[in-house]
């Protein structure tokens, strides 16, 4: 094991003994305590800052960060995921409107461009802290009477099942790194151009019909992605772009 990796491991052991927001010892003292050079220590600390374990505050020192949430790549709702982690989920509806699907959304949802689509933008919260901005697109005919208050009070998937008799069975999702724009930064309470994850997902019901297209921006400083790997070959699955018969255009925002 290299000196940098060994140093990283020892600093992680130190972090485990500290509380979130607590400062680690100054670099001069830490390098002396660990018996390593300042250069090796600085490289290890840089890695831990990039990975979200530590944060540097100009003029103050280096502090233990809030741990990131391990986001498993499974078909669960945000509400269900947060409750499973012992956190209190919440939502704030930022906008709710019905618009024509247009060409792009029509291809994703398998409807005509003139089909009325309900577009709901929500700020997703965990223990009252902003985590993500989610923009939901669903055929208005599938969710008659859906209100902003409905979306703030419970999981959308639970609502689909209990009120509309629609059970989500699966879907296709793409993920890519991005940075927040001015609007997203303001809503999430993060600096402009903060690291983030862009999720785009199309889901289908048990009957095989397309139910929703979701565009989400998750805070990069609070999330890390986790997936279960298997050595067994899996059947080929088309990309989300193929499922929607449209090439995703990076950070393209549905109108």
Short mmCIF file of C-alpha atoms in Angstrom, two decimals:
data_model
loop_
_atom_site.label_atom_id
_atom_site.label_comp_id
_atom_site.label_asym_id
_atom_site.label_seq_id
_atom_site.Cartn_x
_atom_site.Cartn_y
_atom_site.Cartn_z
CA UNK A 1 0.00 0.00 0.00
CA UNK A 2 1.38 3.43 -0.94
CA UNK A 3 2.11 6.07 1.71
CA UNK A 4 -0.76 8.22 0.41
CA UNK A 5 -3.30 5.38 0.65
CA UNK A 6 -2.04 4.42 4.10
CA UNK A 7 -2.31 8.06 5.19
CA UNK A 8 -5.82 8.28 3.78
CA UNK A 9 -6.84 5.21 5.78
CA UNK A 10 -5.40 6.62 8.99
CA UNK A 11 -7.13 9.97 8.49
CA UNK A 12 -10.42 8.12 7.84
CA UNK A 13 -9.94 6.35 11.18
CA UNK A 14 -9.48 9.77 12.77
CA UNK A 15 -12.64 11.09 11.07
CA UNK A 16 -14.63 8.17 12.50
CA UNK A 17 -13.77 9.44 15.99
CA UNK A 18 -14.97 13.01 15.29
CA UNK A 19 -18.39 14.59 14.94
CA UNK A 20 -19.73 16.25 11.78
CA UNK A 21 -18.49 19.84 11.71
CA UNK A 22 -15.56 19.14 14.05
CA UNK A 23 -12.10 20.26 12.91
CA UNK A 24 -9.28 17.80 12.33
CA UNK A 25 -5.86 18.73 13.78
CA UNK A 26 -3.73 21.25 11.85
CA UNK A 27 -1.62 19.74 9.07
CA UNK A 28 1.68 20.45 10.85
CA UNK A 29 0.55 18.58 13.97
CA UNK A 30 -1.15 15.78 12.01
CA UNK A 31 1.91 15.11 9.85
CA UNK A 32 4.04 14.90 13.01
CA UNK A 33 1.54 12.60 14.77
CA UNK A 34 1.35 10.27 11.74
CA UNK A 35 5.06 10.43 11.01
CA UNK A 36 4.61 11.46 7.37
CA UNK A 37 5.58 14.42 5.23
CA UNK A 38 3.29 17.42 4.82
CA UNK A 39 3.25 16.73 1.06
CA UNK A 40 1.92 13.18 1.50
CA UNK A 41 -0.62 14.35 4.07
CA UNK A 42 -1.85 17.19 1.84
CA UNK A 43 -2.36 14.78 -1.08
CA UNK A 44 -4.40 12.42 1.12
CA UNK A 45 -6.49 15.30 2.51
CA UNK A 46 -7.12 16.59 -1.02
CA UNK A 47 -8.54 13.17 -1.95
CA UNK A 48 -10.78 13.12 1.14
CA UNK A 49 -12.06 16.62 0.37
CA UNK A 50 -12.88 15.57 -3.21
CA UNK A 51 -14.65 12.46 -1.90
CA UNK A 52 -16.74 14.53 0.50
CA UNK A 53 -15.33 13.30 3.81
CA UNK A 54 -13.76 16.65 4.64
CA UNK A 55 -14.31 20.29 3.77
CA UNK A 56 -11.84 23.15 3.89
CA UNK A 57 -12.94 26.54 5.21
CA UNK A 58 -10.70 29.38 4.19
CA UNK A 59 -8.90 30.79 7.19
CA UNK A 60 -10.50 28.29 9.58
CA UNK A 61 -9.12 24.84 8.83
CA UNK A 62 -10.38 21.45 7.64
CA UNK A 63 -13.60 20.00 9.04
CA UNK A 64 -15.49 16.70 8.97
CA UNK A 65 -18.28 16.86 6.36
CA UNK A 66 -21.84 15.62 6.55
CA UNK A 67 -21.69 12.01 5.31
CA UNK A 68 -22.94 11.40 1.79
CA UNK A 69 -26.07 9.38 1.16
CA UNK A 70 -25.39 6.14 -0.71
CA UNK A 71 -27.87 6.24 -3.58
CA UNK A 72 -28.56 2.68 -4.71
CA UNK A 73 -29.56 2.34 -8.34
CA UNK A 74 -32.87 0.64 -7.64
CA UNK A 75 -36.53 1.30 -8.45
CA UNK A 76 -37.54 3.03 -5.20
CA UNK A 77 -39.10 6.41 -4.53
CA UNK A 78 -37.21 9.22 -2.83
CA UNK A 79 -39.69 9.08 0.08
CA UNK A 80 -39.22 5.36 0.59
CA UNK A 81 -35.45 5.67 0.31
CA UNK A 82 -35.19 8.41 2.95
CA UNK A 83 -37.50 6.62 5.39
CA UNK A 84 -35.43 3.47 5.06
CA UNK A 85 -32.39 5.49 6.15
CA UNK A 86 -34.19 6.82 9.20
CA UNK A 87 -34.53 10.30 7.72
CA UNK A 88 -37.71 12.39 7.43
CA UNK A 89 -38.57 12.94 3.75
CA UNK A 90 -40.29 16.07 2.55
CA UNK A 91 -41.21 17.95 -0.60
CA UNK A 92 -41.89 21.53 -1.55
CA UNK A 93 -43.75 22.06 -4.83
CA UNK A 94 -41.98 24.77 -6.81
CA UNK A 95 -44.34 24.69 -9.78
CA UNK A 96 -47.31 22.77 -11.21
CA UNK A 97 -48.78 23.27 -14.68
CA UNK A 98 -50.36 21.41 -17.59
CA UNK A 99 -48.71 21.89 -21.00
CA UNK A 100 -48.78 20.16 -24.41
CA UNK A 101 -46.26 17.33 -24.58
CA UNK A 102 -44.42 18.66 -27.59
CA UNK A 103 -42.19 16.50 -29.75
CA UNK A 104 -39.53 15.52 -27.21
CA UNK A 105 -41.78 14.66 -24.25
CA UNK A 106 -44.20 13.00 -26.63
CA UNK A 107 -41.48 10.58 -27.72
CA UNK A 108 -40.47 9.81 -24.13
CA UNK A 109 -44.05 9.26 -22.96
CA UNK A 110 -45.26 7.62 -26.19
CA UNK A 111 -48.03 10.18 -26.74
CA UNK A 112 -48.90 12.74 -29.40
CA UNK A 113 -47.27 16.20 -29.18
CA UNK A 114 -50.67 17.71 -28.34
CA UNK A 115 -51.32 15.42 -25.34
CA UNK A 116 -51.77 17.45 -22.09
CA UNK A 117 -48.86 16.75 -19.73
CA UNK A 118 -48.76 17.65 -16.05
CA UNK A 119 -45.35 19.09 -15.14
CA UNK A 120 -44.51 19.29 -11.44
CA UNK A 121 -41.25 20.68 -10.11
CA UNK A 122 -40.43 19.68 -6.52
CA UNK A 123 -37.65 20.40 -4.07
CA UNK A 124 -36.91 17.11 -2.31
CA UNK A 125 -35.91 17.32 1.36
CA UNK A 126 -34.43 14.97 3.97
CA UNK A 127 -34.57 16.08 7.60
CA UNK A 128 -35.51 19.53 6.24
CA UNK A 129 -32.30 19.76 4.16
CA UNK A 130 -32.52 20.23 0.40
CA UNK A 131 -31.31 17.19 -1.52
CA UNK A 132 -32.60 17.39 -5.08
CA UNK A 133 -34.79 19.20 -7.57
CA UNK A 134 -37.15 16.83 -9.35
CA UNK A 135 -39.22 17.69 -12.41
CA UNK A 136 -41.98 15.16 -13.01
CA UNK A 137 -43.82 14.76 -16.34
CA UNK A 138 -46.93 12.56 -16.50
CA UNK A 139 -50.00 12.44 -18.75
CA UNK A 140 -52.66 14.66 -17.20
CA UNK A 141 -55.32 12.05 -18.04
CA UNK A 142 -53.56 9.54 -15.75
CA UNK A 143 -53.68 11.77 -12.65
CA UNK A 144 -56.89 13.86 -12.75
CA UNK A 145 -57.20 16.25 -9.83
CA UNK A 146 -53.58 15.95 -8.73
CA UNK A 147 -52.60 19.05 -6.73
CA UNK A 148 -49.42 20.64 -5.41
CA UNK A 149 -50.49 19.72 -1.87
CA UNK A 150 -50.83 16.05 -2.88
CA UNK A 151 -47.22 15.99 -4.00
CA UNK A 152 -45.98 17.51 -0.76
CA UNK A 153 -47.84 15.12 1.52
CA UNK A 154 -46.76 11.69 0.26
CA UNK A 155 -44.76 9.62 -2.21
CA UNK A 156 -45.91 10.06 -5.80
CA UNK A 157 -45.64 6.30 -6.34
CA UNK A 158 -47.83 5.66 -3.28
CA UNK A 159 -50.32 8.19 -4.63
CA UNK A 160 -50.35 6.53 -8.05
CA UNK A 161 -51.09 3.17 -6.45
CA UNK A 162 -53.67 4.23 -3.84
CA UNK A 163 -55.64 6.86 -5.78
CA UNK A 164 -55.16 5.94 -9.44
CA UNK A 165 -54.54 2.20 -9.33
CA UNK A 166 -51.20 2.51 -11.14
CA UNK A 167 -48.31 0.36 -9.90
CA UNK A 168 -44.79 1.22 -11.06
CA UNK A 169 -43.01 -1.95 -12.20
CA UNK A 170 -39.71 -0.71 -13.63
CA UNK A 171 -38.02 1.76 -15.89
CA UNK A 172 -34.87 2.99 -17.56
CA UNK A 173 -32.57 5.63 -16.08
CA UNK A 174 -29.50 7.57 -17.19
CA UNK A 175 -27.07 9.36 -14.87
CA UNK A 176 -24.36 11.86 -15.66
CA UNK A 177 -22.25 14.39 -13.75
CA UNK A 178 -23.14 18.05 -14.11
CA UNK A 179 -23.03 21.35 -12.24
CA UNK A 180 -25.86 23.48 -10.89
CA UNK A 181 -27.08 26.55 -12.69
CA UNK A 182 -28.20 29.74 -10.95
CA UNK A 183 -31.81 28.62 -10.40
CA UNK A 184 -30.78 25.18 -9.10
CA UNK A 185 -28.11 26.62 -6.82
CA UNK A 186 -30.60 29.01 -5.26
CA UNK A 187 -33.19 26.27 -4.66
CA UNK A 188 -30.65 23.80 -3.25
CA UNK A 189 -28.75 26.35 -1.19
CA UNK A 190 -25.42 25.56 -2.85
CA UNK A 191 -22.81 27.74 -4.59
CA UNK A 192 -23.21 28.34 -8.32
CA UNK A 193 -21.76 25.55 -10.46
CA UNK A 194 -21.66 23.08 -7.57
CA UNK A 195 -21.11 19.40 -8.55
CA UNK A 196 -24.36 17.52 -9.07
CA UNK A 197 -25.84 14.38 -10.61
CA UNK A 198 -28.34 14.60 -13.44
CA UNK A 199 -30.86 11.73 -13.36
CA UNK A 200 -33.35 11.18 -16.20
CA UNK A 201 -35.81 8.31 -15.88
CA UNK A 202 -38.72 6.82 -17.79
CA UNK A 203 -40.93 4.45 -15.76
CA UNK A 204 -43.58 1.96 -16.79
CA UNK A 205 -46.52 0.36 -15.01
CA UNK A 206 -47.32 -3.30 -14.44
CA UNK A 207 -49.49 -3.10 -17.55
CA UNK A 208 -46.45 -2.05 -19.55
CA UNK A 209 -47.54 1.53 -20.29
CA UNK A 210 -45.17 4.49 -19.92
CA UNK A 211 -46.18 6.46 -16.83
CA UNK A 212 -43.69 9.26 -16.28
CA UNK A 213 -40.53 11.01 -17.38
CA UNK A 214 -38.50 12.49 -14.50
CA UNK A 215 -35.61 14.94 -14.72
CA UNK A 216 -33.73 15.36 -11.40
CA UNK A 217 -30.71 17.28 -10.14
CA UNK A 218 -29.15 15.71 -7.03
CA UNK A 219 -26.56 17.48 -4.91
CA UNK A 220 -23.12 16.04 -5.58
CA UNK A 221 -21.88 16.92 -2.11
CA UNK A 222 -24.54 14.79 -0.43
CA UNK A 223 -24.74 11.75 -2.72
CA UNK A 224 -22.61 8.90 -3.91
CA UNK A 225 -23.86 6.20 -6.27
CA UNK A 226 -23.87 2.53 -5.29
CA UNK A 227 -24.75 -0.46 -7.45
CA UNK A 228 -24.65 -4.22 -7.05
CA UNK A 229 -22.37 -5.91 -9.58
CA UNK A 230 -22.81 -9.39 -11.02
CA UNK A 231 -20.46 -11.50 -13.12
CA UNK A 232 -23.44 -13.05 -14.90
CA UNK A 233 -24.16 -11.52 -18.33
CA UNK A 234 -27.44 -9.64 -18.44
CA UNK A 235 -29.75 -9.28 -21.44
CA UNK A 236 -29.02 -6.20 -23.52
CA UNK A 237 -31.23 -3.28 -22.59
CA UNK A 238 -31.72 -0.24 -24.79
CA UNK A 239 -30.55 3.13 -23.52
CA UNK A 240 -33.08 5.63 -22.24
CA UNK A 241 -32.65 7.60 -25.43
CA UNK A 242 -33.78 4.58 -27.45
CA UNK A 243 -36.70 3.96 -25.11
CA UNK A 244 -37.84 7.50 -25.79
CA UNK A 245 -36.72 7.40 -29.43
CA UNK A 246 -34.79 10.60 -28.80
CA UNK A 247 -31.14 11.37 -28.07
CA UNK A 248 -30.76 13.00 -24.64
CA UNK A 249 -29.05 16.32 -25.02
CA UNK A 250 -26.95 16.53 -21.86
CA UNK A 251 -28.52 19.07 -19.55
CA UNK A 252 -31.46 19.67 -21.88
CA UNK A 253 -34.41 20.95 -19.86
CA UNK A 254 -37.93 19.83 -20.83
CA UNK A 255 -40.07 22.89 -21.39
#
